[in-house]
One Martini backbone bead per residue (centre of mass of N, CA, C, O) as a GRO file, in nm:
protein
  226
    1UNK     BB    1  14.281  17.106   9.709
    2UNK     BB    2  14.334  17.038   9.364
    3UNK     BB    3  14.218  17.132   9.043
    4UNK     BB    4  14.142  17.031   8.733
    5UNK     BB    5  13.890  17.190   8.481
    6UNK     BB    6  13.784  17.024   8.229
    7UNK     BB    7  13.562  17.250   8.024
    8UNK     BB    8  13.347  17.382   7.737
    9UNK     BB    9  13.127  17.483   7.939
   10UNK     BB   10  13.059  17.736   8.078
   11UNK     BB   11  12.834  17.695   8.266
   12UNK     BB   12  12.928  17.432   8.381
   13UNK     BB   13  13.196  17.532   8.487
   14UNK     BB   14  13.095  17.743   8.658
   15UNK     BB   15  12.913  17.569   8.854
   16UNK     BB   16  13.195  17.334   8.942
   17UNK     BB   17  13.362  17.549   9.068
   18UNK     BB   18  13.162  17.724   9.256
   19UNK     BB   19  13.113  17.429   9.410
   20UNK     BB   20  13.404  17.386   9.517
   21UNK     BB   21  13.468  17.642   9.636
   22UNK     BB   22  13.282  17.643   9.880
   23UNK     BB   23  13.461  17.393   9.948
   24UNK     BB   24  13.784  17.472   9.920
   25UNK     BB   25  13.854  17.404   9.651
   26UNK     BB   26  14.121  17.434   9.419
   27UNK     BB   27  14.054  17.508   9.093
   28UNK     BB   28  14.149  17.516   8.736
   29UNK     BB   29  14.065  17.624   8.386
   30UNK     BB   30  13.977  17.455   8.138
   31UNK     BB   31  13.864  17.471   7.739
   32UNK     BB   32  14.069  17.283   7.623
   33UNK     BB   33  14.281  16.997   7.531
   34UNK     BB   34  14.507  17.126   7.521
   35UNK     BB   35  14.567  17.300   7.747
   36UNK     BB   36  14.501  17.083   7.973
   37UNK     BB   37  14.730  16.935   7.924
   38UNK     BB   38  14.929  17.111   7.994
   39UNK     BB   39  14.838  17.191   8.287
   40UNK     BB   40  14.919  16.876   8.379
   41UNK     BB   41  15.195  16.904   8.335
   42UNK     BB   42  15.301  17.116   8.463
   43UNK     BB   43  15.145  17.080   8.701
   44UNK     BB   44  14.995  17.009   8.997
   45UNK     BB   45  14.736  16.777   9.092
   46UNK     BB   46  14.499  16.582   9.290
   47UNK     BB   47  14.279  16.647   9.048
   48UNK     BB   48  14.092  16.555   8.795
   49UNK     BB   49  13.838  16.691   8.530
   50UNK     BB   50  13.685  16.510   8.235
   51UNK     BB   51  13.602  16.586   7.939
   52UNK     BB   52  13.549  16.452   7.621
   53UNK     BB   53  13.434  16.681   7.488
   54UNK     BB   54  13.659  16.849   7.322
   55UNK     BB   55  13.824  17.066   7.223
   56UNK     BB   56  14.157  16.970   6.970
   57UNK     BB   57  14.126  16.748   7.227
   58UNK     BB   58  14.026  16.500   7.362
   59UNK     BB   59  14.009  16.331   7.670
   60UNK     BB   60  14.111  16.039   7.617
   61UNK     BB   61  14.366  16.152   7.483
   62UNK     BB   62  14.475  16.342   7.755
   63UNK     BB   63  14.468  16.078   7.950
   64UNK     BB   64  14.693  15.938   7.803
   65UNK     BB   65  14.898  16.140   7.831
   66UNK     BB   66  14.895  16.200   8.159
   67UNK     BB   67  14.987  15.854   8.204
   68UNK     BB   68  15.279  15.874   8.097
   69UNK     BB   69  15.372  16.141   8.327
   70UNK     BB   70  15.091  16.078   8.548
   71UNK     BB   71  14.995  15.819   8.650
   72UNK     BB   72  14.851  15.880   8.990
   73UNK     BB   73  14.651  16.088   8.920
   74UNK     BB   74  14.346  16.197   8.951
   75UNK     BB   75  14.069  16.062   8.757
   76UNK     BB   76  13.776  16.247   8.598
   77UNK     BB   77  13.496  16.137   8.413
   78UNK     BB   78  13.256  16.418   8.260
   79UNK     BB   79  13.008  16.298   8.077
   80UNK     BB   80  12.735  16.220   7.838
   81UNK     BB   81  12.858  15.918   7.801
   82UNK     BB   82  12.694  15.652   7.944
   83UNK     BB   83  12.745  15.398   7.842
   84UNK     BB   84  12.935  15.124   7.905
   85UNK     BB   85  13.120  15.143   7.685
   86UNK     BB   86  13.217  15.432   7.753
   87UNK     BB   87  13.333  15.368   7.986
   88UNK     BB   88  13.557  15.179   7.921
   89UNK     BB   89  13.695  15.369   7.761
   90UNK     BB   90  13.767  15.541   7.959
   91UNK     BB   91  13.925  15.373   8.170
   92UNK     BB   92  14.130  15.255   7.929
   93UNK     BB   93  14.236  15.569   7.959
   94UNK     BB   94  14.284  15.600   8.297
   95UNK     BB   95  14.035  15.635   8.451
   96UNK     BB   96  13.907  15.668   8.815
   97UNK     BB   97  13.630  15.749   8.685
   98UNK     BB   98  13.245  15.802   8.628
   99UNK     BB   99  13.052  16.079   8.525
  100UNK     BB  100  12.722  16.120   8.412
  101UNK     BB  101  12.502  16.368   8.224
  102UNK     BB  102  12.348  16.446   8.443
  103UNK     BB  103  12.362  16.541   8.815
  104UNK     BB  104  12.449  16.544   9.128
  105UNK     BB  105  12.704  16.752   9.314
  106UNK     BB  106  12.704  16.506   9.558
  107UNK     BB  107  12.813  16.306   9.388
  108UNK     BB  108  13.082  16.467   9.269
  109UNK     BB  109  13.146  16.520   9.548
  110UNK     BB  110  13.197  16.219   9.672
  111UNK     BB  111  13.422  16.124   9.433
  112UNK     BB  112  13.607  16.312   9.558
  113UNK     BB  113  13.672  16.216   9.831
  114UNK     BB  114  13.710  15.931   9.772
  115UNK     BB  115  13.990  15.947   9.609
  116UNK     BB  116  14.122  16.108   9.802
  117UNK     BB  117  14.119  15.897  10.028
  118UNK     BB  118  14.280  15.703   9.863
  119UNK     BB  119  14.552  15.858   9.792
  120UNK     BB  120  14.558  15.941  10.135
  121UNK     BB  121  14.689  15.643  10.201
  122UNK     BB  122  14.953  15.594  10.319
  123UNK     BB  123  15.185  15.795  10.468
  124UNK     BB  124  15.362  15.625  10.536
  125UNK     BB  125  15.573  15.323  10.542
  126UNK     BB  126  15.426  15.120  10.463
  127UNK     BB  127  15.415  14.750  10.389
  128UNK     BB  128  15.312  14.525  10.130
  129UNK     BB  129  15.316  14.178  10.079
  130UNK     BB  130  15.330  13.923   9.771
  131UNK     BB  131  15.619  13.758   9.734
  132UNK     BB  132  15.724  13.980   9.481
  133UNK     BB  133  15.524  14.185   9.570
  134UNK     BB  134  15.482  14.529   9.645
  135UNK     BB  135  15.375  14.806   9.874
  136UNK     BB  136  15.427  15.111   9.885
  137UNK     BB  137  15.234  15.375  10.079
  138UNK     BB  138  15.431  15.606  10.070
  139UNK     BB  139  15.544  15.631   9.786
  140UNK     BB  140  15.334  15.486   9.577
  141UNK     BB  141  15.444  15.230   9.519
  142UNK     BB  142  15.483  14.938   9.261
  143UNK     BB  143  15.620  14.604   9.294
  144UNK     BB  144  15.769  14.347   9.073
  145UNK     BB  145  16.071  14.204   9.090
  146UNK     BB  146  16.185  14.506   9.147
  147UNK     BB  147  15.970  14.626   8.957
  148UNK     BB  148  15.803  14.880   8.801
  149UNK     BB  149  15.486  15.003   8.863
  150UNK     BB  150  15.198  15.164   8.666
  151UNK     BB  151  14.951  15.318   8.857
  152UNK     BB  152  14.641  15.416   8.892
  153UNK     BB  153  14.455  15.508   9.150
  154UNK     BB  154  14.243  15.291   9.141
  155UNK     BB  155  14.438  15.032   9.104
  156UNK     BB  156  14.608  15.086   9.382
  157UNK     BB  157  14.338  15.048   9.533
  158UNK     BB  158  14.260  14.762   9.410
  159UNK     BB  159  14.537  14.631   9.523
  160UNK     BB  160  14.518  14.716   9.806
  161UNK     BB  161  14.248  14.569   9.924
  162UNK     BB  162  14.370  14.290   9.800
  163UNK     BB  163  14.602  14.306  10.004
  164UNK     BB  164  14.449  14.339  10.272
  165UNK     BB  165  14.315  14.054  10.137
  166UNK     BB  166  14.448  13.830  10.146
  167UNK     BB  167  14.354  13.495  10.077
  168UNK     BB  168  14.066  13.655  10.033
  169UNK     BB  169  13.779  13.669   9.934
  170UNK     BB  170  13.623  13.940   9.696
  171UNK     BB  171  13.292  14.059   9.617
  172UNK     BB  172  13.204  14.272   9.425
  173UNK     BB  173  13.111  14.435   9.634
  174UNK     BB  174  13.310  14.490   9.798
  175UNK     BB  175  13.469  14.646   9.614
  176UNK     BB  176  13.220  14.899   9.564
  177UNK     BB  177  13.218  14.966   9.886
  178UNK     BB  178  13.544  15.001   9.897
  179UNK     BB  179  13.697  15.146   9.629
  180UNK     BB  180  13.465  15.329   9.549
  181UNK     BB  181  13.200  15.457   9.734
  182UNK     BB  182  12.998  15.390   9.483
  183UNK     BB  183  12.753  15.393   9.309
  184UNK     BB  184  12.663  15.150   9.042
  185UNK     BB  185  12.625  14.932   8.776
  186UNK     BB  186  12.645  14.637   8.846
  187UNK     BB  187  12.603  14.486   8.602
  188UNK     BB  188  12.838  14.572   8.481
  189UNK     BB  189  13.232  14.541   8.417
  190UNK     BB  190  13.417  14.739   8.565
  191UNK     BB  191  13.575  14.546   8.767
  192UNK     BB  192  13.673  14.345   8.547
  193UNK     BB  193  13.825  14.576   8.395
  194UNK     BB  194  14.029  14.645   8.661
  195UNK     BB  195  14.119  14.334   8.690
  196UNK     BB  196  14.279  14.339   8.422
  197UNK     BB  197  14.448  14.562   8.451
  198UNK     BB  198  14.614  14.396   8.687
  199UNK     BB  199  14.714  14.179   8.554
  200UNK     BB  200  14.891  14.289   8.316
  201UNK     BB  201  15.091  14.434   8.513
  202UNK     BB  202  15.138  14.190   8.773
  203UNK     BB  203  15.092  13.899   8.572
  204UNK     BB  204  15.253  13.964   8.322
  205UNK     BB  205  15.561  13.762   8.295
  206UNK     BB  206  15.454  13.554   8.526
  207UNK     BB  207  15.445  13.203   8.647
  208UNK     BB  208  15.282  13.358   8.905
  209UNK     BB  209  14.973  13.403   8.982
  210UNK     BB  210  14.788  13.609   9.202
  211UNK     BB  211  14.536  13.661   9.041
  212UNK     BB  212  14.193  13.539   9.116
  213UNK     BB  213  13.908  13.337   8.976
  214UNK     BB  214  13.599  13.275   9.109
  215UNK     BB  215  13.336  13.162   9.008
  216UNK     BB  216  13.058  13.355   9.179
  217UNK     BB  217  13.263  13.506   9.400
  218UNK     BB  218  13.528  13.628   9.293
  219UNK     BB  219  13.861  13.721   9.456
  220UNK     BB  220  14.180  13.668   9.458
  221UNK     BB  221  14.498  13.716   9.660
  222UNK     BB  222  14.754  13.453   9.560
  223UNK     BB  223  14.937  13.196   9.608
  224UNK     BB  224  14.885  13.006   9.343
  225UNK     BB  225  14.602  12.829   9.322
  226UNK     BB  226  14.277  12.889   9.365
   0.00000   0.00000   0.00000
């Protein structure tokens, strides 16, 4: 696995780089926000690293650069800003996960297998499919009414999760012990805004909404009303 890692303190880069590589994961570092989107446009990468606060481009500019140019790519979010509110600006940049310092590193292990195992799921040729809405596991292209959709790695997980489950409820938990596999503040509204992340791209401007909320109960992908 190829990891890029922006991070423009040396201490904290020295110590996330030696502790993945220990791992066997390869490492590649930027200490600024200008080289790390060159290195990002560059290069293939399967996973993203990425400090918001950084010399020249900040993390959230980069994330946004990178999400034009390579929409699947994972990306998570290292950063000392851990309010709600930060977290949310993080994530409507792109990022599909998020982690604030200080950590401990097999929390960090943890968020990258989750990733990476979403990443490679459906290496074959599989197709889901509700209406007019595809996905392909295979090429990770996801269509809708002929149109491609582009979606971040996170987003992909919770339609892919969400079509695996078509027709049935499921409750904000479930969402996060599937999509995630990592805890985090429940009380937060991360899940709500990761589902309209994908109401905008799936369910705009098309007649009949596929995602629907139960209220109090969860969420479901169906045709017609809830």
């Amino acid at each position: 696995m190829k990891i890029l890692l922006v991070e423009d303190e040396p201490k904290v880069a020295s110590f996330i780089k030696k502790g993945l590589e220990e791992q066997t994961y390869e490492v590649e570092q930027a200490y600024d926000g200008n080289f790390g989107l060159k290195l990002a446009l560059q290069n293939e990468y399967d996973l993203i690293i990425l400090d918001i606060i950084l010399p020249n481009m900040n993390g959230l500019e980069v994330c946004r650069e990178i999400r034009k140019k390579k929409p699947s790519v994972s990306v998570l979010m290292l950063t000392a800003l851990g309010s709600t509110d930060d977290k949310i600006t993080g994530l409507d940049a792109g990022a599909d996960d998020y982690l604030t310092k200080p950590f401990e590193f097999k929390e960090l292990l943890a968020r990258i297998r989750a990733l990476s195992r979403r990443a490679g799921e459906g290496s074959g040729g599989e197709k889901l499919t509700i209406g007019d809405l595809e996905m392909d596991l295979g090429s990770k292209a996801v269509s809708r009414d002929g149109k491609q959709i582009n979606l971040t790695a996170r987003e992909f997980a919770l339609l892919h999760y969400l079509l695996r489950n078509r027709g049935r409820v499921v409750s904000r938990v479930d969402i996060t012990e599937n999509v995630w596999e990592t805890s985090f503040d429940t009380g937060s509204n991360v899940i709500d805004v990761y589902i309209n992340f994908l109401r905008k791209k799936i369910d705009r401007g098309f007649p009949n909404k596929l995602i629907h909320t139960l209220v109090g109960m969860g969420y479901v992908l169906k045709e017609g009303d809830a």
